[in-house]
Amino acid sequence: MVAQSLLGIKYLYKIKIGHNNMVDNFLKYVLEEHLVTPILISVTTSLLTVFSKNILHFLKQKKDLLSFKKTMKSVMKITCDEINEHDDIIAIRGLKNRSADKIVRLNYLITNELAYLKSDNTFNFIRTVEFTKSIIKEQISILDRIDHLIDSVPVETKKKLFMDSQKILLKKYNCKSDLNRYIKLKVDEAVSKEDRKKISNLINVHYDLKKLDMLSNKVDK
């Protein structure tokens, strides 16, 4: 209505006065300041509001996932205190039992909590938990291998072997790591053959060759 009125005024001015540049410029100014500019401001503000909300949602989602990854990394990690709980031995059975209990709790987390979570991150959380379960199973495998080392290998060496092997697994939670690829379905296994080879190379040099032959097929698959 405002535009029609202004255009009507402009038409009447043209009839009465003719093509007067001052009048044209004045009406152009009125149209731009009171009609075009407010519309542009309104549209721009609306777009910025929607864009800002999407950006904030994305950043929050990313922050929540990063926090969840750190939590899962903390859950899977066997600490130095746990490894050094006893000076003269590594409590392999106890550590394996604790790790097995972690898997049970993570299964419960998926089935009874994450499955009902209404979040854009639900799938990412579930994949992170599945990834962590696989890592914990690998830890159990490492403990089993260390448990079969010959008796002449010092306890401190066995402890160091485990911690060095675990470092390889912990790196998988870093940015741009295997975990991210696992979440995006780009890889099917949490632990690659290359990483298993690295871990094997750390441990195998301390093996009795006869025992190594018996275990290699089972562990390296």
Short mmCIF file of C-alpha atoms in Angstrom, two decimals:
data_model
loop_
_atom_site.label_atom_id
_atom_site.label_comp_id
_atom_site.label_asym_id
_atom_site.label_seq_id
_atom_site.Cartn_x
_atom_site.Cartn_y
_atom_site.Cartn_z
CA MET A 1 0.00 0.00 0.00
CA VAL A 2 2.80 2.40 0.86
CA ALA A 3 4.56 1.59 -2.40
CA GLN A 4 1.37 2.10 -4.42
CA SER A 5 0.72 5.42 -2.71
CA LEU A 6 4.24 6.61 -3.35
CA LEU A 7 4.10 5.51 -6.96
CA GLY A 8 0.76 7.33 -7.29
CA ILE A 9 2.29 10.47 -5.88
CA LYS A 10 5.19 10.14 -8.26
CA TYR A 11 2.78 9.75 -11.19
CA LEU A 12 0.79 12.87 -10.16
CA TYR A 13 4.00 14.85 -9.78
CA LYS A 14 5.04 13.84 -13.27
CA ILE A 15 1.70 14.99 -14.70
CA LYS A 16 1.77 18.33 -12.90
CA ILE A 17 5.44 19.13 -12.87
CA GLY A 18 6.95 16.89 -15.55
CA HIS A 19 10.13 14.89 -15.20
CA ASN A 20 11.74 16.75 -12.39
CA ASN A 21 15.00 15.14 -11.23
CA MET A 22 14.62 16.55 -7.73
CA VAL A 23 11.20 14.96 -7.34
CA ASP A 24 12.46 11.66 -8.75
CA ASN A 25 15.38 11.60 -6.37
CA PHE A 26 13.17 12.48 -3.43
CA LEU A 27 10.69 9.69 -4.19
CA LYS A 28 13.56 7.24 -4.79
CA TYR A 29 14.97 8.17 -1.39
CA VAL A 30 11.58 7.67 0.28
CA LEU A 31 11.11 4.27 -1.37
CA GLU A 32 14.58 3.07 -0.42
CA GLU A 33 14.56 4.36 3.16
CA HIS A 34 11.00 3.44 4.10
CA LEU A 35 10.33 0.33 2.08
CA VAL A 36 13.32 -1.43 0.47
CA THR A 37 15.85 -0.95 3.27
CA PRO A 38 13.55 -2.21 6.09
CA ILE A 39 12.69 -5.30 4.03
CA LEU A 40 16.36 -6.03 3.38
CA ILE A 41 17.17 -5.57 7.05
CA SER A 42 14.31 -7.88 8.08
CA VAL A 43 15.30 -10.62 5.62
CA THR A 44 18.99 -10.37 6.54
CA THR A 45 18.19 -10.51 10.27
CA SER A 46 16.02 -13.60 9.80
CA LEU A 47 18.69 -15.39 7.79
CA LEU A 48 21.40 -14.54 10.32
CA THR A 49 19.20 -15.78 13.18
CA VAL A 50 18.60 -19.14 11.50
CA PHE A 51 22.26 -19.45 10.50
CA SER A 52 23.44 -18.61 14.02
CA LYS A 53 21.12 -21.20 15.57
CA ASN A 54 22.40 -23.88 13.20
CA ILE A 55 26.02 -22.98 13.91
CA LEU A 56 25.45 -23.03 17.68
CA HIS A 57 23.65 -26.37 17.41
CA PHE A 58 26.51 -27.82 15.36
CA LEU A 59 29.15 -26.56 17.80
CA LYS A 60 27.23 -27.93 20.79
CA GLN A 61 26.82 -31.29 19.06
CA LYS A 62 30.54 -31.41 18.31
CA LYS A 63 31.44 -30.41 21.87
CA ASP A 64 29.14 -33.09 23.34
CA LEU A 65 30.64 -35.78 21.12
CA LEU A 66 34.19 -34.73 22.02
CA SER A 67 33.31 -34.89 25.71
CA PHE A 68 31.76 -38.35 25.24
CA LYS A 69 34.88 -39.58 23.42
CA LYS A 70 37.05 -38.42 26.31
CA THR A 71 34.78 -40.24 28.74
CA MET A 72 35.01 -43.47 26.76
CA LYS A 73 38.78 -43.10 26.49
CA SER A 74 38.92 -42.77 30.27
CA VAL A 75 36.70 -45.83 30.68
CA MET A 76 38.85 -48.09 28.49
CA LYS A 77 42.19 -46.94 29.88
CA ILE A 78 43.96 -49.17 32.38
CA THR A 79 45.88 -46.76 34.58
CA CYS A 80 49.45 -46.99 35.84
CA ASP A 81 48.09 -47.42 39.36
CA GLU A 82 46.14 -50.48 38.28
CA ILE A 83 49.15 -51.99 36.51
CA ASN A 84 51.45 -51.22 39.46
CA GLU A 85 48.97 -52.37 42.09
CA HIS A 86 51.45 -55.11 43.05
CA ASP A 87 55.22 -54.73 42.89
CA ASP A 88 56.14 -58.32 42.13
CA ILE A 89 53.35 -59.33 39.72
CA ILE A 90 50.81 -58.00 37.21
CA ALA A 91 47.34 -59.01 38.37
CA ILE A 92 46.40 -60.23 34.89
CA ARG A 93 43.26 -62.08 35.93
CA GLY A 94 41.97 -59.13 37.94
CA LEU A 95 42.64 -56.69 35.10
CA LYS A 96 40.96 -58.96 32.57
CA ASN A 97 37.92 -59.33 34.85
CA ARG A 98 37.64 -55.55 35.26
CA SER A 99 37.86 -55.10 31.50
CA ALA A 100 35.18 -57.74 30.98
CA ASP A 101 32.95 -55.91 33.47
CA LYS A 102 33.47 -52.69 31.49
CA ILE A 103 32.14 -54.41 28.36
CA VAL A 104 29.06 -55.55 30.27
CA ARG A 105 28.40 -52.00 31.47
CA LEU A 106 28.91 -50.59 27.99
CA ASN A 107 26.43 -53.09 26.57
CA TYR A 108 23.94 -51.92 29.19
CA LEU A 109 24.64 -48.30 28.24
CA ILE A 110 23.79 -48.98 24.61
CA THR A 111 20.72 -51.13 25.22
CA ASN A 112 19.08 -49.31 28.11
CA GLU A 113 20.19 -45.70 27.75
CA LEU A 114 21.61 -44.62 24.41
CA ALA A 115 18.96 -46.54 22.47
CA TYR A 116 16.34 -44.21 23.97
CA LEU A 117 18.34 -41.01 23.72
CA LYS A 118 16.72 -38.37 21.51
CA SER A 119 19.74 -36.55 20.13
CA ASP A 120 21.43 -35.91 16.82
CA ASN A 121 24.47 -37.52 18.43
CA THR A 122 22.80 -40.81 19.34
CA PHE A 123 24.30 -42.76 16.44
CA ASN A 124 27.74 -41.21 17.07
CA PHE A 125 27.57 -42.12 20.76
CA ILE A 126 26.61 -45.72 20.02
CA ARG A 127 29.40 -46.10 17.47
CA THR A 128 31.86 -44.65 20.00
CA VAL A 129 30.79 -47.18 22.61
CA GLU A 130 31.06 -50.06 20.13
CA PHE A 131 34.52 -48.82 19.20
CA THR A 132 35.51 -48.70 22.88
CA LYS A 133 34.26 -52.25 23.45
CA SER A 134 36.52 -53.45 20.63
CA ILE A 135 39.49 -51.59 22.12
CA ILE A 136 38.86 -53.17 25.53
CA LYS A 137 38.73 -56.62 23.94
CA GLU A 138 42.10 -55.85 22.37
CA GLN A 139 43.42 -54.90 25.81
CA ILE A 140 42.30 -58.27 27.15
CA SER A 141 44.11 -59.95 24.26
CA ILE A 142 47.29 -58.01 25.09
CA LEU A 143 47.05 -59.01 28.75
CA ASP A 144 46.63 -62.61 27.70
CA ARG A 145 49.73 -62.44 25.52
CA ILE A 146 51.76 -60.88 28.31
CA ASP A 147 50.50 -63.55 30.69
CA HIS A 148 52.05 -66.18 28.42
CA LEU A 149 55.48 -64.59 28.38
CA ILE A 150 58.29 -66.78 29.72
CA ASP A 151 59.04 -66.44 33.42
CA SER A 152 62.48 -64.96 32.78
CA VAL A 153 60.89 -61.74 31.48
CA PRO A 154 60.99 -59.23 34.41
CA VAL A 155 57.72 -57.94 35.81
CA GLU A 156 58.73 -54.35 35.09
CA THR A 157 59.30 -55.30 31.45
CA LYS A 158 55.84 -56.86 31.27
CA LYS A 159 54.28 -53.75 32.76
CA LYS A 160 56.09 -51.52 30.28
CA LEU A 161 55.04 -53.76 27.41
CA PHE A 162 51.41 -53.35 28.34
CA MET A 163 51.62 -49.57 28.78
CA ASP A 164 53.45 -49.18 25.46
CA SER A 165 50.86 -51.35 23.74
CA GLN A 166 48.02 -49.39 25.32
CA LYS A 167 49.51 -46.11 24.01
CA ILE A 168 48.88 -47.38 20.48
CA LEU A 169 45.23 -47.96 21.38
CA LEU A 170 44.81 -44.62 23.15
CA LYS A 171 45.94 -42.73 20.04
CA LYS A 172 42.82 -43.96 18.31
CA TYR A 173 40.76 -41.46 20.30
CA ASN A 174 42.71 -38.45 19.00
CA CYS A 175 41.31 -36.00 16.44
CA LYS A 176 41.18 -37.32 12.87
CA SER A 177 41.74 -40.81 14.26
CA ASP A 178 40.36 -44.27 13.56
CA LEU A 179 37.46 -43.51 15.90
CA ASN A 180 36.19 -40.74 13.62
CA ARG A 181 36.47 -43.01 10.61
CA TYR A 182 34.67 -45.76 12.54
CA ILE A 183 31.83 -43.40 13.44
CA LYS A 184 31.47 -42.41 9.78
CA LEU A 185 31.40 -46.11 8.75
CA LYS A 186 34.63 -45.74 6.78
CA VAL A 187 36.26 -48.64 8.64
CA ASP A 188 34.77 -51.80 10.13
CA GLU A 189 37.42 -52.62 12.71
CA ALA A 190 38.52 -50.54 15.68
CA VAL A 191 42.04 -51.99 15.62
CA SER A 192 43.74 -52.22 12.24
CA LYS A 193 46.10 -54.99 11.17
CA GLU A 194 48.92 -52.46 11.17
CA ASP A 195 48.30 -51.58 14.82
CA ARG A 196 48.07 -55.23 15.79
CA LYS A 197 51.39 -55.75 14.04
CA LYS A 198 52.97 -52.92 16.03
CA ILE A 199 51.73 -54.41 19.28
CA SER A 200 52.88 -57.89 18.27
CA ASN A 201 56.34 -56.57 17.46
CA LEU A 202 56.61 -55.11 20.97
CA ILE A 203 55.67 -58.34 22.68
CA ASN A 204 56.92 -61.10 20.40
CA VAL A 205 60.61 -60.48 21.03
CA HIS A 206 60.07 -61.69 24.60
CA TYR A 207 58.20 -64.85 23.64
CA ASP A 208 59.24 -68.42 23.92
CA LEU A 209 59.07 -69.41 20.23
CA LYS A 210 57.07 -72.57 20.95
CA LYS A 211 54.42 -70.63 22.86
CA LEU A 212 54.45 -67.93 20.20
CA ASP A 213 53.62 -70.50 17.52
CA MET A 214 50.62 -71.66 19.56
CA LEU A 215 49.25 -68.16 20.18
CA SER A 216 49.97 -66.32 16.94
CA ASN A 217 47.05 -67.78 14.98
CA LYS A 218 44.62 -66.99 17.75
CA VAL A 219 45.72 -63.42 18.51
CA ASP A 220 46.62 -62.03 15.08
CA LYS A 221 43.39 -62.88 13.32
#
